[in-house]
Coordinates of C-alpha atoms in Angstrom, one line a residue:
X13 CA 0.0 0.0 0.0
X14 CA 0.9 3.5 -0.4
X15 CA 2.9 5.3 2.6
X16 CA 1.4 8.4 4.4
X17 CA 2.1 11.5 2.5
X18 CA 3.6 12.7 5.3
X19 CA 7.7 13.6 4.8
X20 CA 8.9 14.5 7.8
X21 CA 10.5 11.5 8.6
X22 CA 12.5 11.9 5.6
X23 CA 14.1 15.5 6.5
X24 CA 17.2 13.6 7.3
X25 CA 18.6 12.3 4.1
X26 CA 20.7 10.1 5.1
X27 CA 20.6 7.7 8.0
X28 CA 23.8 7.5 10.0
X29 CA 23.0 4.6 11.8
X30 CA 22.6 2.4 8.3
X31 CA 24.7 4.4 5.9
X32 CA 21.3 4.8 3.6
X33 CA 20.7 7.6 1.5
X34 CA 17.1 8.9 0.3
X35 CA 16.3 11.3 -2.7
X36 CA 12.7 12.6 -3.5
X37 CA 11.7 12.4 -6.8
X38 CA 8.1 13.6 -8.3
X39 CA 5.5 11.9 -10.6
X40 CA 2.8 12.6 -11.9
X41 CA 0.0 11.5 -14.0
X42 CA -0.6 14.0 -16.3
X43 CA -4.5 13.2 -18.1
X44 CA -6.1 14.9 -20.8
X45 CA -9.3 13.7 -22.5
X46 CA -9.3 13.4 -26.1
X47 CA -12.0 11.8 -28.9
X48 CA -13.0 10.7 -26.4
X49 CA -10.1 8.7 -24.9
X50 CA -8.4 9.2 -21.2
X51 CA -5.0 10.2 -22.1
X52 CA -1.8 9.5 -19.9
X53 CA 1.7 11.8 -20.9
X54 CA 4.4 8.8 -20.6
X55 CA 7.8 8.7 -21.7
X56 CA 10.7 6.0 -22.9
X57 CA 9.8 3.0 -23.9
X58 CA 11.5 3.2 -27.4
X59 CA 14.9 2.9 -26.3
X60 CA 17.4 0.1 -27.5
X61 CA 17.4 -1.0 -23.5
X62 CA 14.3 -2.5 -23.7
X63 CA 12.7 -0.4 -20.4
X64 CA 9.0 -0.2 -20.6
X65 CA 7.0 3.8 -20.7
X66 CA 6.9 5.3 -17.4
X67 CA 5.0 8.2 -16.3
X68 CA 7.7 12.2 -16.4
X69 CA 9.2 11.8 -13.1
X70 CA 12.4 14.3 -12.0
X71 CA 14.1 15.3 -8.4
X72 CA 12.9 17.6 -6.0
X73 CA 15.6 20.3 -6.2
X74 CA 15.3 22.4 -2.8
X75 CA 17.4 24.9 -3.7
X76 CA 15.6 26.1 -6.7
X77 CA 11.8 25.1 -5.7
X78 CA 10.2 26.4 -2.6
X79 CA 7.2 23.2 -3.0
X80 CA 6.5 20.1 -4.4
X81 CA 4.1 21.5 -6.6
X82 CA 6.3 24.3 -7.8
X83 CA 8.9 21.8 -9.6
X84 CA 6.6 19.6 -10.7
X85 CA 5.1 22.3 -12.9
X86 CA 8.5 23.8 -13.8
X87 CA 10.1 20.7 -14.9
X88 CA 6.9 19.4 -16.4
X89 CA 6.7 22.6 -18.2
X90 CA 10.5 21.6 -19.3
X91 CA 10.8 18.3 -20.2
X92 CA 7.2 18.4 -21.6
X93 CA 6.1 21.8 -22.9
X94 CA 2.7 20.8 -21.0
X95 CA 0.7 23.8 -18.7
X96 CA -0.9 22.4 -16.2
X97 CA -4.2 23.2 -14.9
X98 CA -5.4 21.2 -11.9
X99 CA -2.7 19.8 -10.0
X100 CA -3.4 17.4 -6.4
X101 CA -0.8 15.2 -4.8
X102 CA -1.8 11.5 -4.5
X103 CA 0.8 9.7 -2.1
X104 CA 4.2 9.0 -0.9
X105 CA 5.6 5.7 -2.7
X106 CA 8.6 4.4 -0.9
X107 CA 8.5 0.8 -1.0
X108 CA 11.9 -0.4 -0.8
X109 CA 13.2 -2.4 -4.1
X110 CA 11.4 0.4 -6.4
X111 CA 14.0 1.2 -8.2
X112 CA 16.3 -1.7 -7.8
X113 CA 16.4 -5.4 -6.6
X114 CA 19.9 -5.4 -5.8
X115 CA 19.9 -5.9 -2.0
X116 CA 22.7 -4.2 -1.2
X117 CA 22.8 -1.8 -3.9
X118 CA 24.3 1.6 -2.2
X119 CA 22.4 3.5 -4.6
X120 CA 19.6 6.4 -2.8
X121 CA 16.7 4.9 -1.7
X122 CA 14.1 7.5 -3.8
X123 CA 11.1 8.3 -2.3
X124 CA 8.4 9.6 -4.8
X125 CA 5.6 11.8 -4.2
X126 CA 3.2 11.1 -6.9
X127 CA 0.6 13.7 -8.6
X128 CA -2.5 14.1 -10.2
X129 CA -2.5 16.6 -13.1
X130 CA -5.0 17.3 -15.6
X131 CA -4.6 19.6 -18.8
X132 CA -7.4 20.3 -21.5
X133 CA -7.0 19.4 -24.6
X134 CA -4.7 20.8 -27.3
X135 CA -5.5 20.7 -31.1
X136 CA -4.7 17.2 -32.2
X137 CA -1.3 18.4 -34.3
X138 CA 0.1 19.1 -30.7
X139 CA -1.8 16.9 -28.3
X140 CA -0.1 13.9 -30.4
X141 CA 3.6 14.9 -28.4
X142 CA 5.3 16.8 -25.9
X143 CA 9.0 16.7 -26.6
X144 CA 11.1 13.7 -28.2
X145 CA 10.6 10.7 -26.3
X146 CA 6.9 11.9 -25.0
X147 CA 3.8 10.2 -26.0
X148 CA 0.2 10.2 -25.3
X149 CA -1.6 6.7 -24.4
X150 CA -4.8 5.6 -23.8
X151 CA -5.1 4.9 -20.0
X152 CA -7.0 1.5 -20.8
X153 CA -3.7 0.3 -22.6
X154 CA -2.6 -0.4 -18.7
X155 CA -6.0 -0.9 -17.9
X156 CA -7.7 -2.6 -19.9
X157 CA -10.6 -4.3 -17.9
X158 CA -11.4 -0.8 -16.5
X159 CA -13.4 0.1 -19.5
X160 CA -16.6 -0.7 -19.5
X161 CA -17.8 1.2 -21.8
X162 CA -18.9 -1.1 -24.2
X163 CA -19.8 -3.9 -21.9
X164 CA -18.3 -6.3 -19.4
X165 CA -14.5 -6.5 -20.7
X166 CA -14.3 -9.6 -22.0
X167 CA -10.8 -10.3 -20.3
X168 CA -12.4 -10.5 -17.0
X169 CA -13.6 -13.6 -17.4
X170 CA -11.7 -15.6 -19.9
X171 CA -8.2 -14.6 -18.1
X172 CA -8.2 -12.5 -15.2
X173 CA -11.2 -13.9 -12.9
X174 CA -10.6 -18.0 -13.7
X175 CA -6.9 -16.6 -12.2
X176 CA -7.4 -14.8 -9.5
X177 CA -10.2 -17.3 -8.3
X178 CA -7.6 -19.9 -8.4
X179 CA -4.7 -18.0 -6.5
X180 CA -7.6 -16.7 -4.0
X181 CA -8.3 -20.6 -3.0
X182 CA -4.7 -21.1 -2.5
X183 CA -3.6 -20.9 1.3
X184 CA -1.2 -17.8 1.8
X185 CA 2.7 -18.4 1.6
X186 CA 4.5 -18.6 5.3
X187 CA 5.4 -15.4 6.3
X188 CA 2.8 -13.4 4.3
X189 CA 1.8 -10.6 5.9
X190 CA -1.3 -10.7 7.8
X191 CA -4.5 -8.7 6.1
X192 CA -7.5 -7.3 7.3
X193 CA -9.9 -9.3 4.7
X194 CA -8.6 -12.8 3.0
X195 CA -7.8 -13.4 -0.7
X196 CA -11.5 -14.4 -1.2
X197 CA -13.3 -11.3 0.5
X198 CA -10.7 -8.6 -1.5
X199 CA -11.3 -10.5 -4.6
X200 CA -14.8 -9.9 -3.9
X201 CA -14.9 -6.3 -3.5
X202 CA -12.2 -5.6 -5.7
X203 CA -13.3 -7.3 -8.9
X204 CA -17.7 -7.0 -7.8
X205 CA -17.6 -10.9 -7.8
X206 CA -20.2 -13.0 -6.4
X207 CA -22.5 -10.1 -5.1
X208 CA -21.0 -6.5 -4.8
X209 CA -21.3 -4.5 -8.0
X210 CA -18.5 -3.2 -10.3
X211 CA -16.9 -0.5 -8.6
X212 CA -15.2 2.1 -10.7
X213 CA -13.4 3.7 -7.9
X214 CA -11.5 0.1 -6.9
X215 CA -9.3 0.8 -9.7
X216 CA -6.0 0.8 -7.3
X217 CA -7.2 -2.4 -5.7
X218 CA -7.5 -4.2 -9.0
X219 CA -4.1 -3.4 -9.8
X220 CA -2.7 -4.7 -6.5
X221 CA -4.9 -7.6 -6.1
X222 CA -3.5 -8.5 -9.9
X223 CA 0.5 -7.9 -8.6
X224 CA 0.0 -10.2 -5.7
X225 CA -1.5 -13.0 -7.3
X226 CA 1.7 -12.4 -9.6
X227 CA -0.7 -11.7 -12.6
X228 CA 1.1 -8.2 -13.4
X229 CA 4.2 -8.4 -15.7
X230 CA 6.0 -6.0 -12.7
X231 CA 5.7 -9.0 -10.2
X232 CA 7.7 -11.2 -12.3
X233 CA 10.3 -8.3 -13.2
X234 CA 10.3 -7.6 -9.2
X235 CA 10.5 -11.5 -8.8
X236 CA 7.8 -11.6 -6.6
X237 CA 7.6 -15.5 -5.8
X238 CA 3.5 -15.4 -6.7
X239 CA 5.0 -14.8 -10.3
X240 CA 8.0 -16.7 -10.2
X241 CA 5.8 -19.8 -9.4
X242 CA 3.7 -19.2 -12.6
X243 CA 4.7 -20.7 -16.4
X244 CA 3.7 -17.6 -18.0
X245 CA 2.4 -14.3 -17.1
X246 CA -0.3 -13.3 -19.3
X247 CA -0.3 -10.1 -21.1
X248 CA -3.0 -7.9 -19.1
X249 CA -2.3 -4.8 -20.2
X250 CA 1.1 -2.5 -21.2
X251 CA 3.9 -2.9 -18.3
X252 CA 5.5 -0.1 -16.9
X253 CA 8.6 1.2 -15.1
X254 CA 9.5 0.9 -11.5
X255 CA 6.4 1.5 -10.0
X256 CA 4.6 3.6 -12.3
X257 CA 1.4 1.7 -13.0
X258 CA 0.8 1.3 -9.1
X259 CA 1.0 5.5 -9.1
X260 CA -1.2 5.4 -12.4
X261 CA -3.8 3.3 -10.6
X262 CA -4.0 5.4 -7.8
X263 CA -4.6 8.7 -10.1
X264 CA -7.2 6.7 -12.2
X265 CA -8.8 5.5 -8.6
X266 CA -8.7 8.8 -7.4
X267 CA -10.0 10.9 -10.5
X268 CA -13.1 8.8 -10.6
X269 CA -14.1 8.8 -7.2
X270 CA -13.7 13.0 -7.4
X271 CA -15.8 13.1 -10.4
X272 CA -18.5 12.8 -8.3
X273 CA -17.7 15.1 -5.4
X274 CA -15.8 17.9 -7.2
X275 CA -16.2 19.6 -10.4
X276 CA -12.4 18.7 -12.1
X277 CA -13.6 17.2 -15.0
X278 CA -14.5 20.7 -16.6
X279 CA -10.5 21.2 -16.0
X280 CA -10.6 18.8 -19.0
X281 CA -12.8 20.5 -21.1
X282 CA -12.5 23.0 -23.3
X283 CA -14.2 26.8 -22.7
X284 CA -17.1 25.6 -24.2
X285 CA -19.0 22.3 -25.3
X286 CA -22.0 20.6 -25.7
X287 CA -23.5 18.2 -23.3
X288 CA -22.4 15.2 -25.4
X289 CA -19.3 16.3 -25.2
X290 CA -19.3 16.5 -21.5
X291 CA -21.0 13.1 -21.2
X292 CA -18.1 11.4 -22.9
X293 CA -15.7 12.8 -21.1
X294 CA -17.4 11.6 -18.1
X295 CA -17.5 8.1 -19.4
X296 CA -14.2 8.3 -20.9
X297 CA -12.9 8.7 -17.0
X298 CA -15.2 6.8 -15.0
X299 CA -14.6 4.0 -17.6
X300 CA -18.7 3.5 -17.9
X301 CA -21.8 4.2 -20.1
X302 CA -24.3 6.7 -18.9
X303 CA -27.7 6.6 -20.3
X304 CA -28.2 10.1 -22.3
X305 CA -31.0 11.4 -20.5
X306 CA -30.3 10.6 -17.1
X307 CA -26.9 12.3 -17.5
X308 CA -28.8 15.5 -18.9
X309 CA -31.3 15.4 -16.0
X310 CA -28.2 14.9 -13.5
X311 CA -26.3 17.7 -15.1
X312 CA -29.1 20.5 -15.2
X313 CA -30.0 19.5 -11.5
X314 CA -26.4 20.1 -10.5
X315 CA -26.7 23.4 -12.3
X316 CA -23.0 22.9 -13.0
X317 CA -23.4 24.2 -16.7
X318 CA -25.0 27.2 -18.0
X319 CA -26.0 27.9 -22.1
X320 CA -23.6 30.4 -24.1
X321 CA -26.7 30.8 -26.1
X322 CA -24.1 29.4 -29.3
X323 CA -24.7 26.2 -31.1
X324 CA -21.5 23.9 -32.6
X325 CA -22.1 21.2 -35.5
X326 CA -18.7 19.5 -34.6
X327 CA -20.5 16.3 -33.1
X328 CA -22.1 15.7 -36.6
X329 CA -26.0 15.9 -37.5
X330 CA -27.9 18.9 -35.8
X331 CA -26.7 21.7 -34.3
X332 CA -26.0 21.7 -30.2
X333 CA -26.1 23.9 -27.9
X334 CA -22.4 24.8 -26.4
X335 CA -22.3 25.9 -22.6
X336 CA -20.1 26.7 -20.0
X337 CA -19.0 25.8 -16.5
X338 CA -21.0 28.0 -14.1
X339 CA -17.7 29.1 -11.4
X340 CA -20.1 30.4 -9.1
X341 CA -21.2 27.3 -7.9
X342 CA -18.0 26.8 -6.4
X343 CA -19.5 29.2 -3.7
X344 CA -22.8 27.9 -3.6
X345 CA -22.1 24.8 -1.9
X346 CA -18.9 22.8 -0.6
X347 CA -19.6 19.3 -2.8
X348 CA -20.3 20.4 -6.8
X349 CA -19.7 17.0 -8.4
X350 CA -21.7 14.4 -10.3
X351 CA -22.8 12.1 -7.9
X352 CA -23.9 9.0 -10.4
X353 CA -24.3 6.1 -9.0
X354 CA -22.1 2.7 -9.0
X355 CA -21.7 0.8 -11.8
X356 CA -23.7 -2.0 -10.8
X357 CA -26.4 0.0 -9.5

């Protein structure tokens, strides 16, 4: 699990007792929404080494930024000619062997603090890259049983659920760490089997549930002895480096459940667009169809939106009606988000 955002243990670079050294580093998950596809800024992953995409990570440089926040968006703003608009942190990843499996490796321990960032979208000539060796990819290639937009995935239940159901009746291995619920009860909530519904949120579970049972491509490169034990990992979804998918889950589990509490996905819109537009933004993110009308009654209930009085024929057929998001109901109550209900409900 993810360590307490906290850092003031970590004021002290370097231990004295144990000799071992710590750097922070920052990541983040940049997301913009595009056609309409949830779009994640990685980088690498064409290099002769082999090394899989990871999300723009860089040190925190204390001498030239006074916060977190402030270098991320300067070297972001760098490396990846990207402004940022909304801008959250997530967690403090430290799990020790993150960045190497050599036991006694002298290099730093790095600590990350990861972030959520989102951007709107660029015309597509630009949105296509950042800088050389920057690329935008659909979250769902890492993810693919999150989208559900079309229906049940259909890996769920050919590969990932006949799987997990068998490492879930397996006894844990000696010395595993004890857990408040068993293999059976987290499979359960994570995945909505037997009973509970799909739950869009649980996107961080999944992931870890999947690593555990050594189902994720980064167990076997971690040699995690779940994986180890296994023939053949199957391919579920694009790997990625160090850690990165882990801190992609938790923005992805984190960006849905505050769809529904605050307004941020109008950080992913442009100034203006029409309610379709909005809708599949929505679903884009929360990985989920939403019935058309419903939607529209949810939206003018919320009153998040207000008409421009302008119409747009970019969505094909008639002409729609654009709006914009109202700011003022930012101060019109503490919780302006779009409170749909679960999947399953």
């Amino acid at each position: 699990m993810a360590d307490n955002p906290t850092l003031a243990p970590l004021k002290a670079a370097e231990n004295a007792s144990s000799g071992a050294r710590i750097e922070i580093g920052l990541n983040a998950a940049i997301v913009a929404v595009e056609d309409p596809t949830p779009l994640i800024l990685v980088v690498g992953g064409c290099d002769p080494s082999g090394e899989p995409e990871s999300l723009p990570y860089g040190p925190f440089d204390p001498l030239t930024h006074r916060t977190f926040e402030i270098g991320l968006r300067s070297w972001v703003a760098e490396q990846a000619a990207l402004k940022l608009g909304h801008v959250e942190q997530l967690y403090t990843f430290g799990d020790r062997g993150r960045h190497t499996l050599q036991q006694r490796d002298s290099a730093p321990h790095v600590v990350s603090v990861g972030y959520l960032a989102l951007t709107r979208p660029e015309p597509q000539a630009q949105l296509g890259f950042a800088r050389e060796g920057a690329n935008w990819r659909s979250w769902y290639a890492y993810f693919p049983w999150e989208d559900w937009r079309a229906g049940r995935p259909a890996v769920l239940d050919q590969t990932i659920l006949p799987l997990l159901r068998e490492w879930a009746a397996e006894p844990p291995a000696a010395g595993a760490p004890m857990r408040a619920l068993g293999r059976i009860e987290r499979l359960r909530l994570s995945f909505g089997v037997d009973g509970p519904p799909w739950d869009e949120e649980r996107a961080l579970d999944r992931y870890e549930l999947l690593y555990e049972a050594g189902l994720a491509m980064e167990a076997r490169r971690d040699e995690r002895p779940a994986a180890l034990r296994r023939d053949e990992i199957p391919a579920l979804g694009r790997p990625m480096r160090f850690d990165h998918r882990r801190i992609l889950a938790t923005a992805i589990s984190r960006l849905r459940a505050k769809l529904k509490y605050r307004p941020v996905v109008f950080e992913l819109m442009p100034d203006t667009f029409t309610l379709t537009e909005l809708q599949r933004t929505v679903e884009a993110i929360s990985g989920r169809h939403l019935h058309k009308q419903n939607f529209r009654r949810l939206v003018e209930k919320t009153a998040l939106v207000e008409p421009t009085g302008a119409t747009s024929d970019r969505t094909g057929g008639r002409p729609a009606a654009l709006f914009r998001f109202r700011r003022e109901v930012l101060l019109e109550r503490p919780a302006p988000g779009l409170r749909f209900g679960s999947a399953g409900a």
